[in-house]
């Protein structure tokens, strides 16, 4: 059998396998596919009969690598027929029976169709090189996807490599002994207080493993996701890991809308053990536990509050560190509440540029309106909300009546049919 020589094939497979962290069999598969594309290019260039080569035309061709001999062969599977219409896909029975008398019509044979070394051509070699590069990228992307798919929503250690536009490109590993791969930390997922210098290390939240064939890193990382805060507390507080203390809700503003406001997080915790203080467990002796989290988040302010099944108590806790005098659940259906505080607590409850009340609203799921208790008009507010509720209930009644009328009309139409 003839063979096209590929000097250094064995070393090439080994080096690609090590550089790209790919199994040798995956590299060999990529090389075979690339060589087949190169052969297609060669055949198209040599197409003197002007045949129409569609995408399926070369489906019966394959490349066989000879690793030890450092070369390759092209093989074609052909059907045995009485009269040949296409020499690429068919061979006559008479021709086959000259070497294999037992052959019959409808059988198939594999023939060596390897081109001459000199005929393969420069253009075919270039095509092979281009396809090989693409196939290796595809193989690598598939390996990354398989390796990290189950790690979505977890925290990994990462190292800064470089910047591309406004994104930081980080090297991350899925575990001990695994090779590092590149991940992207977009601008919106970065923390304003982080210093992303080369080789700096950070804990990052694996937000998404991208699919498809787009260029660039597949791993989308985050330092701004609330999941990072949950992980850091779970890692630092044994009571959370042992499920004695549970994290009920987290509201985080890692990139505030104004540069005059710093990053801040509110986290609500609870426990079923009466002997355990969930807030104290998260803060630690002299703030030792929460300080580790704050340091990892580069000084981000964190409020740990006690969750409560009572909405009024929960809302009051969520507005910490402000002291709340009264929480009025004005409309539980639309989850609107008035929170009354002393005049000297107004700015603290609202927070700089509204950050404190904004985070408390996200944490509790209630629309919070901070009011000065000394100026609060109980009677006026009650009347206003009574009117709003009456209008809301009237609208709901009208909607329900319209829906019921539509249902009755549909039932009558069905009866007539």
CSV table of C-alpha atoms in Angstrom, one decimal:
chain,number,residue,atom,x,y,z
A,1,UNK,CA,0.0,0.0,0.0
A,2,UNK,CA,1.2,3.5,-0.8
A,3,UNK,CA,1.7,6.1,1.9
A,4,UNK,CA,2.1,9.9,2.1
A,5,UNK,CA,5.0,10.6,4.5
A,6,UNK,CA,4.5,12.9,7.5
A,7,UNK,CA,7.9,13.4,9.1
A,8,UNK,CA,7.7,13.8,12.9
A,9,UNK,CA,4.1,12.6,13.1
A,10,UNK,CA,4.6,10.8,16.4
A,11,UNK,CA,6.3,13.8,18.1
A,12,UNK,CA,3.7,16.1,16.7
A,13,UNK,CA,0.9,14.1,18.3
A,14,UNK,CA,2.7,14.0,21.6
A,15,UNK,CA,3.5,17.7,21.7
A,16,UNK,CA,-0.1,18.8,20.7
A,17,UNK,CA,-1.5,16.4,23.3
A,18,UNK,CA,0.7,18.0,26.1
A,19,UNK,CA,0.3,21.6,24.9
A,20,UNK,CA,-3.5,21.5,24.6
A,21,UNK,CA,-4.2,19.0,27.4
A,22,UNK,CA,-5.9,16.6,24.9
A,23,UNK,CA,-5.8,12.8,24.8
A,24,UNK,CA,-3.6,11.4,22.1
A,25,UNK,CA,-6.6,9.6,20.5
A,26,UNK,CA,-8.5,13.0,20.3
A,27,UNK,CA,-5.4,14.5,18.6
A,28,UNK,CA,-5.2,11.6,16.1
A,29,UNK,CA,-8.9,11.9,15.3
A,30,UNK,CA,-8.4,15.7,14.6
A,31,UNK,CA,-5.4,14.9,12.3
A,32,UNK,CA,-7.3,12.2,10.4
A,33,UNK,CA,-10.3,14.6,9.8
A,34,UNK,CA,-7.9,17.4,8.7
A,35,UNK,CA,-6.1,15.1,6.3
A,36,UNK,CA,-9.3,14.0,4.8
A,37,UNK,CA,-10.3,17.6,4.2
A,38,UNK,CA,-6.9,18.1,2.6
A,39,UNK,CA,-7.5,15.1,0.4
A,40,UNK,CA,-10.9,16.6,-0.6
A,41,UNK,CA,-9.1,19.8,-1.6
A,42,UNK,CA,-6.6,17.8,-3.7
A,43,UNK,CA,-9.4,15.9,-5.5
A,44,UNK,CA,-11.4,19.1,-6.2
A,45,UNK,CA,-8.2,20.6,-7.7
A,46,UNK,CA,-7.6,17.5,-9.8
A,47,UNK,CA,-11.3,17.3,-10.9
A,48,UNK,CA,-10.7,17.0,-14.7
A,49,UNK,CA,-14.1,15.3,-15.2
A,50,UNK,CA,-15.9,18.3,-13.6
A,51,UNK,CA,-17.9,16.1,-11.2
A,52,UNK,CA,-20.2,17.7,-8.7
A,53,UNK,CA,-18.8,17.2,-5.2
A,54,UNK,CA,-21.5,17.8,-2.6
A,55,UNK,CA,-20.9,17.7,1.1
A,56,UNK,CA,-21.7,13.9,1.2
A,57,UNK,CA,-19.6,13.0,-1.7
A,58,UNK,CA,-16.6,11.9,0.3
A,59,UNK,CA,-18.5,10.0,3.0
A,60,UNK,CA,-17.0,6.7,1.9
A,61,UNK,CA,-13.4,7.9,2.2
A,62,UNK,CA,-11.3,7.7,5.4
A,63,UNK,CA,-7.7,8.4,6.4
A,64,UNK,CA,-5.6,5.8,8.1
A,65,UNK,CA,-2.6,7.1,10.2
A,66,UNK,CA,0.6,5.0,10.4
A,67,UNK,CA,2.1,6.4,13.6
A,68,UNK,CA,5.2,4.3,13.6
A,69,UNK,CA,5.8,4.7,9.8
A,70,UNK,CA,5.0,8.4,10.1
A,71,UNK,CA,2.6,8.8,7.3
A,72,UNK,CA,-1.0,8.3,6.2
A,73,UNK,CA,-3.1,6.5,3.6
A,74,UNK,CA,-6.5,7.3,2.1
A,75,UNK,CA,-8.9,4.4,1.8
A,76,UNK,CA,-12.2,4.3,-0.1
A,77,UNK,CA,-15.1,1.9,0.5
A,78,UNK,CA,-16.7,1.0,-2.9
A,79,UNK,CA,-19.8,-1.0,-3.7
A,80,UNK,CA,-19.5,-3.9,-6.2
A,81,UNK,CA,-21.8,-3.4,-9.2
A,82,UNK,CA,-22.3,-4.8,-12.7
A,83,UNK,CA,-21.8,-1.4,-14.5
A,84,UNK,CA,-19.8,1.4,-12.9
A,85,UNK,CA,-21.3,4.9,-13.0
A,86,UNK,CA,-19.0,6.5,-10.4
A,87,UNK,CA,-15.5,5.2,-9.9
A,88,UNK,CA,-15.2,6.9,-6.5
A,89,UNK,CA,-18.1,4.9,-5.0
A,90,UNK,CA,-18.3,1.8,-7.2
A,91,UNK,CA,-16.2,-0.9,-8.7
A,92,UNK,CA,-17.1,-3.6,-11.3
A,93,UNK,CA,-17.7,-7.2,-10.3
A,94,UNK,CA,-15.3,-8.4,-13.0
A,95,UNK,CA,-12.4,-6.3,-11.7
A,96,UNK,CA,-12.9,-7.5,-8.1
A,97,UNK,CA,-13.2,-11.1,-9.1
A,98,UNK,CA,-9.7,-11.0,-10.7
A,99,UNK,CA,-8.3,-10.9,-7.2
A,100,UNK,CA,-11.2,-12.2,-5.1
A,101,UNK,CA,-13.2,-14.8,-7.1
A,102,UNK,CA,-15.7,-15.2,-4.2
A,103,UNK,CA,-16.9,-11.5,-4.5
A,104,UNK,CA,-20.6,-11.0,-5.3
A,105,UNK,CA,-22.7,-8.1,-6.5
A,106,UNK,CA,-23.8,-5.8,-3.6
A,107,UNK,CA,-20.7,-6.5,-1.6
A,108,UNK,CA,-18.2,-3.7,-0.7
A,109,UNK,CA,-14.4,-3.5,-0.8
A,110,UNK,CA,-11.9,-1.1,0.8
A,111,UNK,CA,-9.3,0.2,-1.7
A,112,UNK,CA,-6.2,2.3,-1.2
A,113,UNK,CA,-6.6,5.6,-3.1
A,114,UNK,CA,-3.7,7.4,-1.5
A,115,UNK,CA,-2.3,10.1,-3.9
A,116,UNK,CA,1.3,10.3,-4.8
A,117,UNK,CA,3.5,12.3,-2.3
A,118,UNK,CA,4.2,15.0,-4.9
A,119,UNK,CA,0.6,15.2,-6.1
A,120,UNK,CA,-0.9,15.9,-2.8
A,121,UNK,CA,0.1,19.5,-3.3
A,122,UNK,CA,0.8,22.7,-1.4
A,123,UNK,CA,-2.9,23.9,-1.4
A,124,UNK,CA,-4.1,20.6,0.1
A,125,UNK,CA,-1.4,20.8,2.8
A,126,UNK,CA,-2.5,24.3,3.7
A,127,UNK,CA,-6.1,23.2,3.8
A,128,UNK,CA,-5.0,20.3,6.1
A,129,UNK,CA,-3.2,22.7,8.4
A,130,UNK,CA,-6.2,25.1,8.7
A,131,UNK,CA,-8.7,22.4,9.4
A,132,UNK,CA,-6.4,20.8,11.9
A,133,UNK,CA,-6.1,24.0,13.9
A,134,UNK,CA,-9.9,24.3,13.9
A,135,UNK,CA,-10.5,20.7,14.8
A,136,UNK,CA,-8.1,21.0,17.7
A,137,UNK,CA,-9.9,24.1,19.0
A,138,UNK,CA,-13.2,22.2,18.7
A,139,UNK,CA,-11.7,19.2,20.6
A,140,UNK,CA,-10.4,21.5,23.3
A,141,UNK,CA,-13.7,23.4,23.7
A,142,UNK,CA,-15.5,20.1,24.1
A,143,UNK,CA,-13.0,18.9,26.7
A,144,UNK,CA,-13.4,22.2,28.6
A,145,UNK,CA,-17.2,21.9,28.4
A,146,UNK,CA,-17.2,18.4,29.7
A,147,UNK,CA,-14.7,19.2,32.5
A,148,UNK,CA,-16.5,22.3,33.8
A,149,UNK,CA,-20.2,21.7,33.0
A,150,UNK,CA,-20.9,20.2,36.5
A,151,UNK,CA,-18.9,23.0,38.2
A,152,UNK,CA,-21.4,25.8,37.2
A,153,UNK,CA,-22.5,27.6,40.3
A,154,UNK,CA,-19.3,26.8,42.2
A,155,UNK,CA,-16.3,28.8,43.3
A,156,UNK,CA,-12.8,28.2,41.8
A,157,UNK,CA,-9.4,29.6,42.3
A,158,UNK,CA,-8.2,31.8,39.4
A,159,UNK,CA,-5.1,33.6,38.3
A,160,UNK,CA,-5.0,36.8,36.2
A,161,UNK,CA,-3.3,36.3,32.8
A,162,UNK,CA,-4.1,39.5,30.8
A,163,UNK,CA,-6.7,42.0,29.8
A,164,UNK,CA,-8.7,41.9,26.6
A,165,UNK,CA,-10.7,45.1,26.1
A,166,UNK,CA,-12.4,45.6,29.5
A,167,UNK,CA,-12.5,41.9,30.4
A,168,UNK,CA,-9.8,40.2,32.5
A,169,UNK,CA,-8.7,36.8,31.2
A,170,UNK,CA,-8.0,34.4,34.1
A,171,UNK,CA,-6.5,30.9,34.3
A,172,UNK,CA,-8.7,28.5,36.3
A,173,UNK,CA,-8.5,24.8,37.1
A,174,UNK,CA,-11.2,22.3,37.8
A,175,UNK,CA,-9.3,20.6,40.5
A,176,UNK,CA,-5.9,19.3,41.9
A,177,UNK,CA,-3.6,18.2,39.1
A,178,UNK,CA,-5.8,19.5,36.3
A,179,UNK,CA,-4.4,21.8,33.6
A,180,UNK,CA,-5.5,25.4,33.7
A,181,UNK,CA,-7.8,26.8,31.1
A,182,UNK,CA,-8.8,30.4,30.3
A,183,UNK,CA,-11.9,32.0,31.6
A,184,UNK,CA,-13.4,35.5,31.1
A,185,UNK,CA,-14.2,37.9,33.9
A,186,UNK,CA,-16.3,40.6,32.1
A,187,UNK,CA,-16.2,44.2,33.3
A,188,UNK,CA,-19.7,44.0,34.9
A,189,UNK,CA,-18.6,41.0,36.9
A,190,UNK,CA,-15.6,42.6,38.4
A,191,UNK,CA,-15.3,44.3,41.8
A,192,UNK,CA,-14.3,48.0,41.9
A,193,UNK,CA,-11.9,47.4,44.7
A,194,UNK,CA,-10.1,44.5,43.1
A,195,UNK,CA,-6.6,45.0,41.6
A,196,UNK,CA,-6.4,42.7,38.6
A,197,UNK,CA,-2.6,42.8,38.1
A,198,UNK,CA,-0.8,39.9,36.3
A,199,UNK,CA,-0.6,36.7,38.3
A,200,UNK,CA,-2.9,38.0,41.1
A,201,UNK,CA,-5.1,35.2,42.5
A,202,UNK,CA,-8.8,35.5,43.3
A,203,UNK,CA,-11.7,33.2,44.2
A,204,UNK,CA,-14.2,33.4,41.3
A,205,UNK,CA,-17.8,32.2,40.8
A,206,UNK,CA,-18.2,30.0,37.7
A,207,UNK,CA,-21.3,31.7,36.3
A,208,UNK,CA,-21.7,29.9,33.0
A,209,UNK,CA,-20.0,27.4,30.7
A,210,UNK,CA,-20.7,28.7,27.2
A,211,UNK,CA,-21.6,26.3,24.4
A,212,UNK,CA,-21.1,26.7,20.7
A,213,UNK,CA,-18.1,27.5,18.6
A,214,UNK,CA,-17.6,31.1,19.3
A,215,UNK,CA,-14.0,32.3,19.8
A,216,UNK,CA,-12.6,33.2,23.2
A,217,UNK,CA,-12.9,31.6,26.6
A,218,UNK,CA,-15.9,29.4,27.3
A,219,UNK,CA,-15.9,30.0,31.0
A,220,UNK,CA,-17.8,33.1,32.2
A,221,UNK,CA,-16.5,34.1,35.7
A,222,UNK,CA,-17.8,36.5,38.3
A,223,UNK,CA,-16.6,38.3,41.4
A,224,UNK,CA,-19.9,40.2,41.7
A,225,UNK,CA,-22.4,37.3,41.9
A,226,UNK,CA,-24.2,36.7,45.2
A,227,UNK,CA,-23.1,33.0,44.9
A,228,UNK,CA,-19.6,34.0,45.8
A,229,UNK,CA,-20.7,35.5,49.1
A,230,UNK,CA,-22.7,32.4,49.9
A,231,UNK,CA,-19.7,30.2,49.2
A,232,UNK,CA,-17.3,32.3,51.3
A,233,UNK,CA,-19.6,32.2,54.3
A,234,UNK,CA,-20.3,28.5,53.9
A,235,UNK,CA,-16.5,27.9,53.7
A,236,UNK,CA,-15.8,30.1,56.8
A,237,UNK,CA,-18.8,29.2,59.1
A,238,UNK,CA,-18.9,25.5,60.1
A,239,UNK,CA,-22.5,25.9,61.3
A,240,UNK,CA,-23.5,26.6,57.7
A,241,UNK,CA,-21.6,23.6,56.3
A,242,UNK,CA,-23.2,21.4,59.0
A,243,UNK,CA,-26.6,22.8,58.1
A,244,UNK,CA,-27.2,24.1,61.6
A,245,UNK,CA,-27.4,27.7,60.2
A,246,UNK,CA,-28.9,28.3,56.8
A,247,UNK,CA,-28.6,31.2,54.4
A,248,UNK,CA,-32.2,32.2,53.5
A,249,UNK,CA,-31.6,35.1,51.1
A,250,UNK,CA,-28.9,37.3,49.8
A,251,UNK,CA,-29.1,40.8,48.2
A,252,UNK,CA,-25.9,42.1,46.7
A,253,UNK,CA,-24.9,45.4,45.0
A,254,UNK,CA,-21.3,44.7,43.9
A,255,UNK,CA,-21.3,47.5,41.3
A,256,UNK,CA,-23.4,50.4,42.7
A,257,UNK,CA,-24.9,52.8,40.1
A,258,UNK,CA,-22.8,55.7,41.6
A,259,UNK,CA,-19.1,55.8,42.2
A,260,UNK,CA,-19.8,57.5,45.5
A,261,UNK,CA,-21.4,54.4,46.9
A,262,UNK,CA,-19.3,51.3,47.8
A,263,UNK,CA,-20.2,47.7,47.2
A,264,UNK,CA,-22.6,46.2,49.8
A,265,UNK,CA,-24.3,42.9,50.6
A,266,UNK,CA,-27.2,42.0,52.9
A,267,UNK,CA,-27.5,38.3,53.9
A,268,UNK,CA,-30.3,36.8,55.9
A,269,UNK,CA,-29.6,33.7,58.0
A,270,UNK,CA,-31.7,31.5,60.3
A,271,UNK,CA,-31.5,28.4,62.4
A,272,UNK,CA,-33.8,25.8,64.0
A,273,UNK,CA,-31.4,25.3,66.9
A,274,UNK,CA,-32.5,27.6,69.8
A,275,UNK,CA,-29.1,27.4,71.3
A,276,UNK,CA,-27.4,28.9,68.2
A,277,UNK,CA,-27.2,32.5,67.3
A,278,UNK,CA,-27.1,32.4,63.5
A,279,UNK,CA,-25.9,36.0,63.1
A,280,UNK,CA,-23.2,35.6,65.8
A,281,UNK,CA,-22.1,32.4,64.1
A,282,UNK,CA,-21.5,34.2,60.8
A,283,UNK,CA,-19.8,37.1,62.4
A,284,UNK,CA,-17.5,35.1,64.7
A,285,UNK,CA,-15.6,36.0,67.8
A,286,UNK,CA,-14.6,39.7,67.5
A,287,UNK,CA,-15.8,39.6,63.9
A,288,UNK,CA,-13.1,37.1,62.9
A,289,UNK,CA,-15.3,35.1,60.5
A,290,UNK,CA,-16.9,37.9,58.6
A,291,UNK,CA,-13.6,39.7,58.4
A,292,UNK,CA,-12.2,36.9,56.3
A,293,UNK,CA,-15.1,37.3,53.8
A,294,UNK,CA,-14.8,41.1,53.8
A,295,UNK,CA,-11.0,40.8,53.1
A,296,UNK,CA,-11.7,38.4,50.1
A,297,UNK,CA,-14.2,40.9,48.8
A,298,UNK,CA,-11.7,43.8,49.2
A,299,UNK,CA,-13.5,45.7,51.9
A,300,UNK,CA,-17.1,45.2,50.8
A,301,UNK,CA,-19.6,46.1,53.5
A,302,UNK,CA,-21.7,43.1,54.6
A,303,UNK,CA,-24.8,43.2,56.8
A,304,UNK,CA,-25.8,39.8,58.4
A,305,UNK,CA,-29.4,39.9,59.6
A,306,UNK,CA,-31.7,37.4,61.2
A,307,UNK,CA,-34.5,36.1,59.0
A,308,UNK,CA,-38.0,35.9,60.5
A,309,UNK,CA,-41.2,34.3,59.2
A,310,UNK,CA,-43.0,37.5,60.4
A,311,UNK,CA,-42.7,40.0,57.5
A,312,UNK,CA,-42.7,43.1,59.8
A,313,UNK,CA,-39.8,41.7,61.9
A,314,UNK,CA,-37.9,40.6,58.8
A,315,UNK,CA,-38.2,44.0,57.2
A,316,UNK,CA,-37.1,45.8,60.4
A,317,UNK,CA,-34.0,43.5,60.6
A,318,UNK,CA,-33.2,44.0,56.9
A,319,UNK,CA,-32.9,47.8,57.4
A,320,UNK,CA,-30.0,47.3,59.8
A,321,UNK,CA,-28.1,49.2,61.1
A,322,UNK,CA,-31.0,51.6,61.2
A,323,UNK,CA,-33.3,51.4,64.3
A,324,UNK,CA,-36.9,50.9,63.2
A,325,UNK,CA,-39.9,52.1,65.4
A,326,UNK,CA,-42.7,50.5,63.4
A,327,UNK,CA,-43.4,48.5,60.3
A,328,UNK,CA,-46.9,48.9,58.8
A,329,UNK,CA,-47.8,46.2,56.2
A,330,UNK,CA,-50.1,48.5,54.2
A,331,UNK,CA,-51.0,46.1,51.4
A,332,UNK,CA,-49.8,42.4,51.8
A,333,UNK,CA,-51.2,41.6,48.3
A,334,UNK,CA,-49.0,44.0,46.5
A,335,UNK,CA,-46.4,43.7,49.3
A,336,UNK,CA,-46.2,47.4,50.1
A,337,UNK,CA,-45.1,48.6,53.5
A,338,UNK,CA,-44.4,51.8,55.4
A,339,UNK,CA,-41.5,51.8,57.8
A,340,UNK,CA,-41.5,54.4,60.5
A,341,UNK,CA,-38.3,55.7,62.0
A,342,UNK,CA,-37.1,58.6,64.1
A,343,UNK,CA,-35.9,61.6,62.3
A,344,UNK,CA,-32.2,60.9,63.2
A,345,UNK,CA,-32.6,57.4,61.7
A,346,UNK,CA,-34.0,58.5,58.3
A,347,UNK,CA,-30.7,58.9,56.4
A,348,UNK,CA,-29.3,55.7,58.0
A,349,UNK,CA,-32.4,53.7,57.0
A,350,UNK,CA,-32.4,55.0,53.4
A,351,UNK,CA,-28.7,54.8,53.1
A,352,UNK,CA,-26.3,56.7,50.8
A,353,UNK,CA,-28.2,57.2,47.5
A,354,UNK,CA,-30.9,54.8,48.7
A,355,UNK,CA,-28.6,51.8,48.8
A,356,UNK,CA,-29.7,50.5,52.3
A,357,UNK,CA,-33.5,50.5,51.6
A,358,UNK,CA,-32.9,49.2,48.0
A,359,UNK,CA,-31.0,46.2,49.3
A,360,UNK,CA,-33.5,45.6,52.1
A,361,UNK,CA,-36.3,45.6,49.5
A,362,UNK,CA,-34.5,43.0,47.4
A,363,UNK,CA,-33.8,40.9,50.4
A,364,UNK,CA,-37.3,40.8,51.7
A,365,UNK,CA,-39.3,41.1,48.4
A,366,UNK,CA,-41.4,44.0,49.8
A,367,UNK,CA,-41.7,47.6,48.5
A,368,UNK,CA,-40.4,49.7,51.4
A,369,UNK,CA,-41.3,53.3,52.0
A,370,UNK,CA,-39.3,55.0,54.8
A,371,UNK,CA,-41.3,57.6,56.7
A,372,UNK,CA,-40.5,60.0,59.5
A,373,UNK,CA,-42.7,58.8,62.4
A,374,UNK,CA,-43.1,62.3,63.9
A,375,UNK,CA,-44.7,63.5,60.7
A,376,UNK,CA,-46.6,60.4,59.7
A,377,UNK,CA,-50.3,60.8,59.0
A,378,UNK,CA,-51.9,57.5,60.1
A,379,UNK,CA,-55.5,58.4,59.2
A,380,UNK,CA,-54.5,59.9,55.8
A,381,UNK,CA,-52.3,56.9,54.8
A,382,UNK,CA,-55.0,54.4,55.9
A,383,UNK,CA,-57.6,56.2,53.8
A,384,UNK,CA,-55.3,56.4,50.8
A,385,UNK,CA,-54.5,52.7,51.0
A,386,UNK,CA,-58.1,51.7,51.6
A,387,UNK,CA,-59.0,53.5,48.3
A,388,UNK,CA,-56.2,51.8,46.5
A,389,UNK,CA,-57.3,48.4,47.8
A,390,UNK,CA,-60.9,49.0,46.9
A,391,UNK,CA,-59.9,50.0,43.3
A,392,UNK,CA,-57.6,47.0,43.1
A,393,UNK,CA,-60.3,44.6,44.3
A,394,UNK,CA,-62.9,46.2,41.9
A,395,UNK,CA,-60.5,45.7,39.0
A,396,UNK,CA,-59.9,42.1,40.0
A,397,UNK,CA,-63.7,41.6,40.1
A,398,UNK,CA,-64.2,43.1,36.7
A,399,UNK,CA,-61.4,40.9,35.3
A,400,UNK,CA,-62.8,37.8,36.8
A,401,UNK,CA,-66.3,38.6,35.5
A,402,UNK,CA,-65.0,39.2,32.0
A,403,UNK,CA,-63.1,35.9,32.1
A,404,UNK,CA,-66.2,34.1,33.3
A,405,UNK,CA,-68.4,35.6,30.6
A,406,UNK,CA,-65.8,34.5,28.0
A,407,UNK,CA,-65.9,31.0,29.4
A,408,UNK,CA,-69.7,30.9,29.2
A,409,UNK,CA,-69.7,32.1,25.6
A,410,UNK,CA,-67.2,29.4,24.6
A,411,UNK,CA,-69.3,26.7,26.3
A,412,UNK,CA,-72.4,27.9,24.5
A,413,UNK,CA,-70.6,27.8,21.2
A,414,UNK,CA,-69.5,24.3,21.8
A,415,UNK,CA,-73.1,23.3,22.7
A,416,UNK,CA,-74.4,24.7,19.5
A,417,UNK,CA,-71.8,22.8,17.5
